[in-house]
Amino acid sequence: MAHSPERPDLPPLSSAEAADTGLAESRAPAAPAQSALALLLRRLADLALMPAGRIPKPERDLLDLSLSHAYGQLDLVTKRRLAERTAQMAEPLPHLTRHLALDVPPVAEPLLLEGAHMPVSVLVEAAAVSEKHRALLALREEVPPELAAAILHHDDVEAVYLLLANPGAELCPRSMENAVRAANGRESWHRPLVLRAELSTWTASLLFWWVNAELRREIVRLHLPDAVMTHSTIEDTLGEAVDAAALPPLLRFFRRLPPLGIEAQRAVLQAAMAESPAAGVQALSEHCGLRGELLSRIFADPGGEPAAVLARALGLGLEEAGTLTQMLGGPGREGLPENAAALFEELTIPRATALLQLWDEAMAADIAELHSQALLGTGEESGF
C-alpha cells in the first residue's frame, strides 16, 4: 500500500518499503472461501456423529469445542441433521448437544422429543426457551421429576396439559400439589389430574373443589379410603365401645363426626331461622367441630356435592340433607341437586369423614398462611 487514503498527511512509502509490504502480503495465508468453509463444517459435523470409540476422547473434546464456536455458521439443514442423529447417540458431544437443544424448535425437536441420553440439566434449561420447547418436552416418553417441575413452573396451559396426560411423566408430590392448586378454571387439566397415579388423598381432596360432578364422583371412588383396616385396628386396640369422635388429634383423619340427631338438627335450624344462615352454620360448627369457614364454603358450593359429603358424615338421610342445605345455603338454595344426591347415595361414612377432615386441615393451613401474609404484607391468594 503506497499511500493511505485515510491519512493523506503521511509521506509515501519508499520503493524498498513498498516491496517489503508486498512480500508480507504475498506470504499471508488466504482465508478459505465461504463455500469451502461451509464444506469443512459439514465434514466436521460428520466426524461429530461418529461413535465415541472411533475418535480419541481428547480429539472429540476439541471437535466439540470447535463446532460450538462455529455453531452460528452452520445452516439449518446441517443443524437439523445433527439434531436427528445426536438424538440417537449413546455419547453425544455435550456442548454441541446443548446448542442444538436450545435452538429454534424445528432444529431442537428431535432432541427434545427423543434424545435418549440428554442431561436433565440441559432439558430443564431448554424448558425456559419457549412454550413450544415445553410442549415438546412434555411429550417425551420419560419426563423426570426435575423436568416436570420446570414445565409446571412456566404455567403454560397447553404444555402442562400434555405433561399431565403423559403417563411417562413423573411428578413429585410438590409438583402435584402445585398443579392441583393451579387447576382452578383450567378444565383441560382436571381429568388428567384425577387419573394420575401420583394424586394422593390429600391433593385429591383439594382438587375436588375445582372439578365437575362426574369427576367429583371419580375422586371419591378412586382416591378416598374406607380405611377398613385402620378402623379395625383402632377398634381392636381401644375397644369397639370407644367414641370415634373422641379420638386424639393424632388420628384426626379417622375421627367420626358426632351424628346430627333430631335435637341437634332442630337447634341448628332454629338458629338459622331465628337469626341467619350464618348463625345456623356457627351452631353446626360448634356441634361437629369443623371450622365455620369450611362449613360456609360447603354450603356455598353451587354443585352441592360438598354438602352431600357433610350430610353423609353426620349420619343424615337424604331428605334431612336437603333441608339442612336449603336452610344453611342462603337465599335461593333449594336443597341437594340431583348430582349431589347421587354422590350422597354412593358415599360411605368413613370416606365422607376422611374428606371433611382433609378439608378442615387444608382450611386451617390456609387460614394460617393468610394470617402470615397479612403480617408480612404480601397479600397473596390462598390456593384452597
CSV table of C-alpha atoms in Angstrom, one decimal:
chain,number,residue,atom,x,y,z
A,1,MET,CA,0.0,0.0,0.0
A,2,ALA,CA,2.0,3.0,-1.3
A,3,HIS,CA,-0.4,5.6,0.2
A,4,SER,CA,-3.0,5.7,2.9
A,5,PRO,CA,-6.3,7.3,1.8
A,6,GLU,CA,-7.3,7.7,5.4
A,7,ARG,CA,-4.1,9.6,6.2
A,8,PRO,CA,-3.2,11.9,3.4
A,9,ASP,CA,-0.7,13.7,5.6
A,10,LEU,CA,1.6,10.6,5.7
A,11,PRO,CA,4.5,10.6,3.3
A,12,PRO,CA,4.5,8.0,0.5
A,13,LEU,CA,6.4,4.7,1.1
A,14,SER,CA,9.8,4.3,-0.4
A,15,SER,CA,10.2,1.6,-3.0
A,16,ALA,CA,12.0,-0.7,-0.6
A,17,GLU,CA,9.3,-0.3,2.0
A,18,ALA,CA,6.6,-0.9,-0.7
A,19,ALA,CA,8.5,-4.1,-1.8
A,20,ASP,CA,8.7,-5.4,1.8
A,21,THR,CA,5.0,-4.8,2.3
A,22,GLY,CA,4.0,-6.5,-0.9
A,23,LEU,CA,6.2,-9.5,0.1
A,24,ALA,CA,4.5,-9.7,3.5
A,25,GLU,CA,1.1,-9.7,1.9
A,26,SER,CA,2.0,-12.4,-0.5
A,27,ARG,CA,3.1,-14.6,2.4
A,28,ALA,CA,-0.2,-14.1,4.4
A,29,PRO,CA,-2.4,-17.2,4.2
A,30,ALA,CA,-5.5,-16.8,2.2
A,31,ALA,CA,-8.8,-17.3,4.1
A,32,PRO,CA,-10.8,-20.2,2.8
A,33,ALA,CA,-13.7,-19.3,0.5
A,34,GLN,CA,-17.1,-19.3,2.1
A,35,SER,CA,-18.1,-22.4,0.2
A,36,ALA,CA,-15.0,-24.2,1.3
A,37,LEU,CA,-15.6,-23.3,4.9
A,38,ALA,CA,-19.2,-24.5,4.7
A,39,LEU,CA,-18.0,-27.8,3.3
A,40,LEU,CA,-15.4,-28.1,6.1
A,41,LEU,CA,-18.0,-27.5,8.8
A,42,ARG,CA,-20.2,-30.2,7.2
A,43,ARG,CA,-17.3,-32.6,7.2
A,44,LEU,CA,-16.5,-31.8,10.8
A,45,ALA,CA,-20.2,-32.4,11.6
A,46,ASP,CA,-19.9,-35.8,10.1
A,47,LEU,CA,-17.0,-36.5,12.4
A,48,ALA,CA,-19.1,-35.4,15.4
A,49,LEU,CA,-21.6,-38.0,14.5
A,50,MET,CA,-19.1,-40.9,14.6
A,51,PRO,CA,-19.4,-43.3,17.6
A,52,ALA,CA,-17.3,-42.2,20.6
A,53,GLY,CA,-15.0,-45.2,20.3
A,54,ARG,CA,-13.9,-44.3,16.8
A,55,ILE,CA,-12.2,-41.0,17.8
A,56,PRO,CA,-9.9,-40.5,20.9
A,57,LYS,CA,-11.7,-38.5,23.6
A,58,PRO,CA,-9.3,-35.5,23.6
A,59,GLU,CA,-9.9,-35.1,19.9
A,60,ARG,CA,-13.7,-35.4,20.4
A,61,ASP,CA,-13.4,-32.7,23.1
A,62,LEU,CA,-11.6,-30.3,20.8
A,63,LEU,CA,-14.1,-31.1,18.0
A,64,ASP,CA,-17.0,-30.4,20.3
A,65,LEU,CA,-15.5,-27.0,21.3
A,66,SER,CA,-14.7,-26.1,17.7
A,67,LEU,CA,-18.2,-26.9,16.5
A,68,SER,CA,-19.7,-25.0,19.4
A,69,HIS,CA,-17.7,-21.9,18.5
A,70,ALA,CA,-18.7,-22.3,14.8
A,71,TYR,CA,-22.3,-23.2,15.6
A,72,GLY,CA,-23.7,-19.9,14.3
A,73,GLN,CA,-22.2,-20.6,10.9
A,74,LEU,CA,-24.0,-23.9,10.5
A,75,ASP,CA,-27.0,-23.9,8.2
A,76,LEU,CA,-30.4,-25.1,9.4
A,77,VAL,CA,-30.3,-28.3,7.3
A,78,THR,CA,-27.0,-29.3,8.9
A,79,LYS,CA,-28.2,-28.4,12.4
A,80,ARG,CA,-31.4,-30.5,11.9
A,81,ARG,CA,-29.3,-33.4,10.6
A,82,LEU,CA,-27.1,-33.1,13.6
A,83,ALA,CA,-30.0,-33.0,16.0
A,84,GLU,CA,-31.7,-36.1,14.4
A,85,ARG,CA,-28.5,-38.1,14.6
A,86,THR,CA,-27.4,-36.8,18.0
A,87,ALA,CA,-30.8,-37.8,19.5
A,88,GLN,CA,-29.9,-41.5,18.8
A,89,MET,CA,-26.3,-41.4,20.1
A,90,ALA,CA,-25.2,-43.0,23.3
A,91,GLU,CA,-22.5,-40.4,23.9
A,92,PRO,CA,-23.3,-37.2,22.1
A,93,LEU,CA,-20.9,-34.2,22.2
A,94,PRO,CA,-22.1,-32.3,25.2
A,95,HIS,CA,-21.6,-28.7,24.1
A,96,LEU,CA,-22.9,-29.3,20.6
A,97,THR,CA,-25.9,-31.1,22.1
A,98,ARG,CA,-26.7,-28.2,24.3
A,99,HIS,CA,-26.6,-25.7,21.4
A,100,LEU,CA,-28.9,-27.9,19.4
A,101,ALA,CA,-31.4,-28.4,22.2
A,102,LEU,CA,-31.6,-24.6,22.8
A,103,ASP,CA,-32.0,-23.8,19.1
A,104,VAL,CA,-35.3,-23.0,17.4
A,105,PRO,CA,-38.0,-25.7,17.6
A,106,PRO,CA,-37.5,-27.1,14.1
A,107,VAL,CA,-33.9,-27.8,15.0
A,108,ALA,CA,-34.3,-28.9,18.6
A,109,GLU,CA,-37.4,-31.1,18.1
A,110,PRO,CA,-35.6,-34.5,17.7
A,111,LEU,CA,-33.6,-33.9,20.8
A,112,LEU,CA,-36.4,-32.6,22.9
A,113,LEU,CA,-38.7,-35.4,21.9
A,114,GLU,CA,-36.4,-38.4,21.6
A,115,GLY,CA,-32.9,-37.5,22.9
A,116,ALA,CA,-32.2,-40.7,24.8
A,117,HIS,CA,-29.1,-39.6,26.6
A,118,MET,CA,-29.8,-35.9,27.2
A,119,PRO,CA,-28.6,-34.5,30.5
A,120,VAL,CA,-31.6,-33.5,32.7
A,121,SER,CA,-29.9,-30.1,33.3
A,122,VAL,CA,-30.0,-29.4,29.5
A,123,LEU,CA,-33.6,-30.4,29.3
A,124,VAL,CA,-34.5,-28.1,32.2
A,125,GLU,CA,-32.6,-25.3,30.5
A,126,ALA,CA,-34.5,-25.9,27.3
A,127,ALA,CA,-37.8,-25.7,29.1
A,128,ALA,CA,-37.1,-22.0,29.7
A,129,VAL,CA,-36.6,-21.2,26.0
A,130,SER,CA,-40.2,-21.2,24.6
A,131,GLU,CA,-43.7,-22.6,25.0
A,132,LYS,CA,-43.1,-24.8,22.0
A,133,HIS,CA,-40.0,-26.3,23.7
A,134,ARG,CA,-42.0,-27.0,26.8
A,135,ALA,CA,-44.8,-28.7,24.8
A,136,LEU,CA,-42.2,-30.9,23.0
A,137,LEU,CA,-40.5,-31.8,26.3
A,138,ALA,CA,-43.9,-32.7,27.9
A,139,LEU,CA,-44.4,-35.3,25.2
A,140,ARG,CA,-41.1,-37.2,25.9
A,141,GLU,CA,-41.5,-40.9,26.6
A,142,GLU,CA,-40.0,-40.3,30.0
A,143,VAL,CA,-40.2,-37.0,31.8
A,144,PRO,CA,-38.1,-37.0,35.1
A,145,PRO,CA,-39.5,-35.1,38.1
A,146,GLU,CA,-37.0,-32.2,37.7
A,147,LEU,CA,-38.1,-31.5,34.1
A,148,ALA,CA,-41.8,-31.9,35.1
A,149,ALA,CA,-41.3,-29.2,37.8
A,150,ALA,CA,-39.6,-26.9,35.3
A,151,ILE,CA,-42.5,-27.3,32.8
A,152,LEU,CA,-45.0,-26.6,35.6
A,153,HIS,CA,-43.1,-23.6,36.7
A,154,HIS,CA,-43.8,-21.7,33.5
A,155,ASP,CA,-47.6,-22.4,33.8
A,156,ASP,CA,-48.4,-22.8,30.1
A,157,VAL,CA,-51.9,-24.3,29.9
A,158,GLU,CA,-51.2,-26.5,26.8
A,159,ALA,CA,-47.8,-27.7,27.9
A,160,VAL,CA,-49.0,-28.6,31.4
A,161,TYR,CA,-52.0,-30.4,29.9
A,162,LEU,CA,-49.6,-32.5,27.7
A,163,LEU,CA,-47.5,-33.2,30.7
A,164,LEU,CA,-50.4,-34.3,32.9
A,165,ALA,CA,-51.8,-36.5,30.2
A,166,ASN,CA,-48.4,-38.2,29.6
A,167,PRO,CA,-48.2,-41.5,31.6
A,168,GLY,CA,-44.4,-41.4,31.2
A,169,ALA,CA,-44.2,-38.2,33.2
A,170,GLU,CA,-43.2,-38.4,36.8
A,171,LEU,CA,-44.4,-35.7,39.2
A,172,CYS,CA,-43.1,-35.3,42.7
A,173,PRO,CA,-45.6,-34.6,45.5
A,174,ARG,CA,-44.8,-30.9,45.5
A,175,SER,CA,-45.4,-30.6,41.7
A,176,MET,CA,-48.7,-32.5,42.0
A,177,GLU,CA,-49.9,-30.0,44.7
A,178,ASN,CA,-48.8,-27.0,42.7
A,179,ALA,CA,-50.6,-28.4,39.6
A,180,VAL,CA,-53.8,-29.0,41.6
A,181,ARG,CA,-53.8,-25.6,43.2
A,182,ALA,CA,-53.3,-24.0,39.8
A,183,ALA,CA,-56.1,-26.1,38.2
A,184,ASN,CA,-59.0,-23.9,39.2
A,185,GLY,CA,-60.6,-22.7,36.0
A,186,ARG,CA,-58.4,-24.8,33.8
A,187,GLU,CA,-60.8,-27.6,32.8
A,188,SER,CA,-58.4,-29.3,30.4
A,189,TRP,CA,-56.2,-30.3,33.4
A,190,HIS,CA,-58.9,-31.8,35.5
A,191,ARG,CA,-59.4,-35.3,34.1
A,192,PRO,CA,-55.7,-35.9,33.6
A,193,LEU,CA,-55.1,-34.9,37.2
A,194,VAL,CA,-57.8,-37.1,38.5
A,195,LEU,CA,-56.3,-40.1,36.6
A,196,ARG,CA,-52.7,-39.6,37.6
A,197,ALA,CA,-51.2,-42.2,39.9
A,198,GLU,CA,-49.4,-39.6,41.9
A,199,LEU,CA,-52.6,-37.9,43.0
A,200,SER,CA,-52.7,-38.5,46.8
A,201,THR,CA,-55.7,-38.5,49.0
A,202,TRP,CA,-54.6,-35.1,50.2
A,203,THR,CA,-54.2,-33.5,46.7
A,204,ALA,CA,-57.4,-35.2,45.6
A,205,SER,CA,-59.3,-33.6,48.4
A,206,LEU,CA,-58.1,-30.2,47.2
A,207,LEU,CA,-58.9,-30.9,43.5
A,208,PHE,CA,-62.5,-31.9,44.5
A,209,TRP,CA,-63.4,-28.2,44.7
A,210,TRP,CA,-62.4,-27.4,41.1
A,211,VAL,CA,-63.9,-30.2,39.1
A,212,ASN,CA,-67.3,-31.1,37.7
A,213,ALA,CA,-69.8,-33.5,39.2
A,214,GLU,CA,-68.6,-36.5,37.2
A,215,LEU,CA,-65.0,-36.0,38.3
A,216,ARG,CA,-66.0,-35.4,41.9
A,217,ARG,CA,-67.6,-38.9,41.9
A,218,GLU,CA,-64.4,-40.3,40.3
A,219,ILE,CA,-62.3,-38.7,43.1
A,220,VAL,CA,-64.4,-40.3,45.8
A,221,ARG,CA,-64.2,-43.7,44.0
A,222,LEU,CA,-60.5,-43.7,43.2
A,223,HIS,CA,-58.8,-41.6,45.9
A,224,LEU,CA,-60.8,-41.7,49.1
A,225,PRO,CA,-60.3,-44.6,51.5
A,226,ASP,CA,-62.9,-46.5,53.5
A,227,ALA,CA,-59.9,-47.2,55.8
A,228,VAL,CA,-61.4,-50.5,56.9
A,229,MET,CA,-58.0,-51.9,58.2
A,230,THR,CA,-57.2,-48.7,60.1
A,231,HIS,CA,-60.7,-48.5,61.7
A,232,SER,CA,-60.4,-52.3,62.6
A,233,THR,CA,-57.0,-51.7,64.2
A,234,ILE,CA,-58.4,-48.8,66.3
A,235,GLU,CA,-61.3,-50.9,67.5
A,236,ASP,CA,-59.1,-53.9,68.3
A,237,THR,CA,-56.7,-51.7,70.3
A,238,LEU,CA,-59.1,-49.3,72.0
A,239,GLY,CA,-62.3,-51.4,72.0
A,240,GLU,CA,-65.4,-51.2,70.0
A,241,ALA,CA,-67.1,-49.0,72.6
A,242,VAL,CA,-64.6,-46.1,72.1
A,243,ASP,CA,-66.2,-43.0,70.8
A,244,ALA,CA,-64.7,-42.4,67.4
A,245,ALA,CA,-65.4,-38.6,67.7
A,246,ALA,CA,-63.2,-38.6,70.8
A,247,LEU,CA,-60.1,-39.9,69.1
A,248,PRO,CA,-56.9,-37.8,69.7
A,249,PRO,CA,-55.7,-35.2,67.2
A,250,LEU,CA,-53.1,-37.7,66.1
A,251,LEU,CA,-55.9,-39.8,64.5
A,252,ARG,CA,-58.0,-36.8,63.4
A,253,PHE,CA,-58.4,-38.2,59.8
A,254,PHE,CA,-60.2,-41.2,61.2
A,255,ARG,CA,-62.4,-39.3,63.7
A,256,ARG,CA,-66.1,-39.8,63.1
A,257,LEU,CA,-68.2,-36.7,63.4
A,258,PRO,CA,-70.8,-36.7,66.1
A,259,PRO,CA,-74.1,-37.7,64.5
A,260,LEU,CA,-76.5,-34.8,64.0
A,261,GLY,CA,-79.6,-36.2,65.8
A,262,ILE,CA,-83.1,-34.8,65.8
A,263,GLU,CA,-82.5,-32.4,68.7
A,264,ALA,CA,-79.2,-31.1,67.2
A,265,GLN,CA,-80.8,-30.6,63.8
A,266,ARG,CA,-83.6,-28.6,65.5
A,267,ALA,CA,-81.1,-26.4,67.3
A,268,VAL,CA,-79.2,-25.7,64.1
A,269,LEU,CA,-82.3,-25.0,62.0
A,270,GLN,CA,-83.8,-22.8,64.7
A,271,ALA,CA,-80.6,-20.7,64.8
A,272,ALA,CA,-80.7,-20.3,61.0
A,273,MET,CA,-84.4,-19.3,61.0
A,274,ALA,CA,-84.3,-17.0,64.1
A,275,GLU,CA,-81.1,-15.2,63.1
A,276,SER,CA,-79.5,-16.0,59.8
A,277,PRO,CA,-77.9,-18.9,57.8
A,278,ALA,CA,-74.6,-17.8,59.3
A,279,ALA,CA,-75.9,-18.4,62.8
A,280,GLY,CA,-77.0,-21.9,61.8
A,281,VAL,CA,-73.6,-22.6,60.3
A,282,GLN,CA,-72.0,-21.4,63.6
A,283,ALA,CA,-74.2,-23.7,65.6
A,284,LEU,CA,-73.3,-26.7,63.3
A,285,SER,CA,-69.6,-25.8,63.7
A,286,GLU,CA,-69.9,-26.0,67.5
A,287,HIS,CA,-71.7,-29.3,67.2
A,288,CYS,CA,-69.3,-31.2,64.8
A,289,GLY,CA,-66.0,-29.4,65.5
A,290,LEU,CA,-65.4,-28.3,61.9
A,291,ARG,CA,-64.4,-24.8,61.1
A,292,GLY,CA,-67.1,-22.3,60.3
A,293,GLU,CA,-65.2,-21.1,57.3
A,294,LEU,CA,-65.2,-24.6,55.9
A,295,LEU,CA,-68.9,-25.1,56.5
A,296,SER,CA,-69.7,-21.8,54.9
A,297,ARG,CA,-67.8,-22.8,51.8
A,298,ILE,CA,-69.5,-26.2,51.8
A,299,PHE,CA,-73.0,-24.7,51.7
A,300,ALA,CA,-72.0,-22.0,49.2
A,301,ASP,CA,-70.7,-24.6,46.6
A,302,PRO,CA,-73.1,-24.5,43.6
A,303,GLY,CA,-72.8,-28.2,42.8
A,304,GLY,CA,-74.0,-29.3,46.2
A,305,GLU,CA,-71.6,-32.3,46.5
A,306,PRO,CA,-69.7,-30.9,49.5
A,307,ALA,CA,-73.0,-30.6,51.4
A,308,ALA,CA,-73.7,-34.2,50.4
A,309,VAL,CA,-70.4,-35.2,51.9
A,310,LEU,CA,-71.1,-33.4,55.1
A,311,ALA,CA,-74.6,-34.8,55.4
A,312,ARG,CA,-73.3,-38.4,55.0
A,313,ALA,CA,-70.6,-37.9,57.6
A,314,LEU,CA,-73.3,-36.5,60.0
A,315,GLY,CA,-75.4,-39.6,59.5
A,316,LEU,CA,-78.3,-37.7,57.9
A,317,GLY,CA,-80.8,-39.1,55.5
A,318,LEU,CA,-81.2,-37.7,52.0
A,319,GLU,CA,-84.3,-35.6,52.9
A,320,GLU,CA,-82.7,-34.3,56.0
A,321,ALA,CA,-79.6,-33.4,54.0
A,322,GLY,CA,-81.7,-31.4,51.5
A,323,THR,CA,-83.4,-29.5,54.4
A,324,LEU,CA,-80.1,-28.6,56.0
A,325,THR,CA,-78.6,-27.5,52.7
A,326,GLN,CA,-81.6,-25.3,51.9
A,327,MET,CA,-81.6,-23.7,55.3
A,328,LEU,CA,-77.9,-23.0,55.6
A,329,GLY,CA,-77.1,-22.3,52.0
A,330,GLY,CA,-78.7,-18.9,52.0
A,331,PRO,CA,-81.3,-17.3,49.8
A,332,GLY,CA,-82.3,-19.2,46.6
A,333,ARG,CA,-80.9,-22.6,47.8
A,334,GLU,CA,-83.3,-25.5,47.1
A,335,GLY,CA,-81.6,-28.5,48.8
A,336,LEU,CA,-79.4,-31.1,47.2
A,337,PRO,CA,-79.2,-31.1,43.4
A,338,GLU,CA,-79.6,-34.4,41.6
A,339,ASN,CA,-75.9,-35.0,41.0
A,340,ALA,CA,-75.2,-34.3,44.7
A,341,ALA,CA,-77.9,-36.7,45.7
A,342,ALA,CA,-76.3,-39.4,43.5
A,343,LEU,CA,-73.0,-38.8,45.3
A,344,PHE,CA,-74.7,-39.0,48.7
A,345,GLU,CA,-76.0,-42.4,47.9
A,346,GLU,CA,-72.5,-43.7,46.8
A,347,LEU,CA,-70.6,-42.3,49.8
A,348,THR,CA,-69.7,-44.3,52.9
A,349,ILE,CA,-69.4,-42.6,56.3
A,350,PRO,CA,-65.6,-43.3,56.5
A,351,ARG,CA,-65.0,-41.8,53.1
A,352,ALA,CA,-67.1,-38.7,53.8
A,353,THR,CA,-65.4,-38.3,57.2
A,354,ALA,CA,-61.9,-38.5,55.7
A,355,LEU,CA,-62.7,-35.9,53.1
A,356,LEU,CA,-64.1,-33.5,55.6
A,357,GLN,CA,-61.1,-33.9,57.9
A,358,LEU,CA,-58.8,-33.3,55.0
A,359,TRP,CA,-60.7,-30.1,54.0
A,360,ASP,CA,-60.6,-28.9,57.6
A,361,GLU,CA,-56.8,-29.5,57.7
A,362,ALA,CA,-56.4,-27.6,54.4
A,363,MET,CA,-58.6,-24.8,55.7
A,364,ALA,CA,-56.5,-24.5,58.9
A,365,ALA,CA,-53.3,-24.3,56.9
A,366,ASP,CA,-54.6,-21.7,54.5
A,367,ILE,CA,-56.0,-19.6,57.3
A,368,ALA,CA,-52.6,-19.7,59.0
A,369,GLU,CA,-51.0,-18.7,55.7
A,370,LEU,CA,-53.4,-15.8,55.2
A,371,HIS,CA,-52.6,-14.5,58.7
A,372,SER,CA,-48.9,-14.8,58.0
A,373,GLN,CA,-49.2,-12.9,54.7
A,374,ALA,CA,-51.3,-10.2,56.4
A,375,LEU,CA,-48.5,-9.8,59.0
A,376,LEU,CA,-45.8,-9.7,56.2
A,377,GLY,CA,-48.0,-7.6,53.9
A,378,THR,CA,-47.6,-9.9,50.9
A,379,GLY,CA,-51.3,-10.3,50.2
A,380,GLU,CA,-51.0,-13.4,48.1
A,381,GLU,CA,-54.2,-15.5,47.5
A,382,SER,CA,-54.7,-18.9,49.0
A,383,GLY,CA,-55.0,-22.0,46.7
A,384,PHE,CA,-57.7,-23.7,48.7
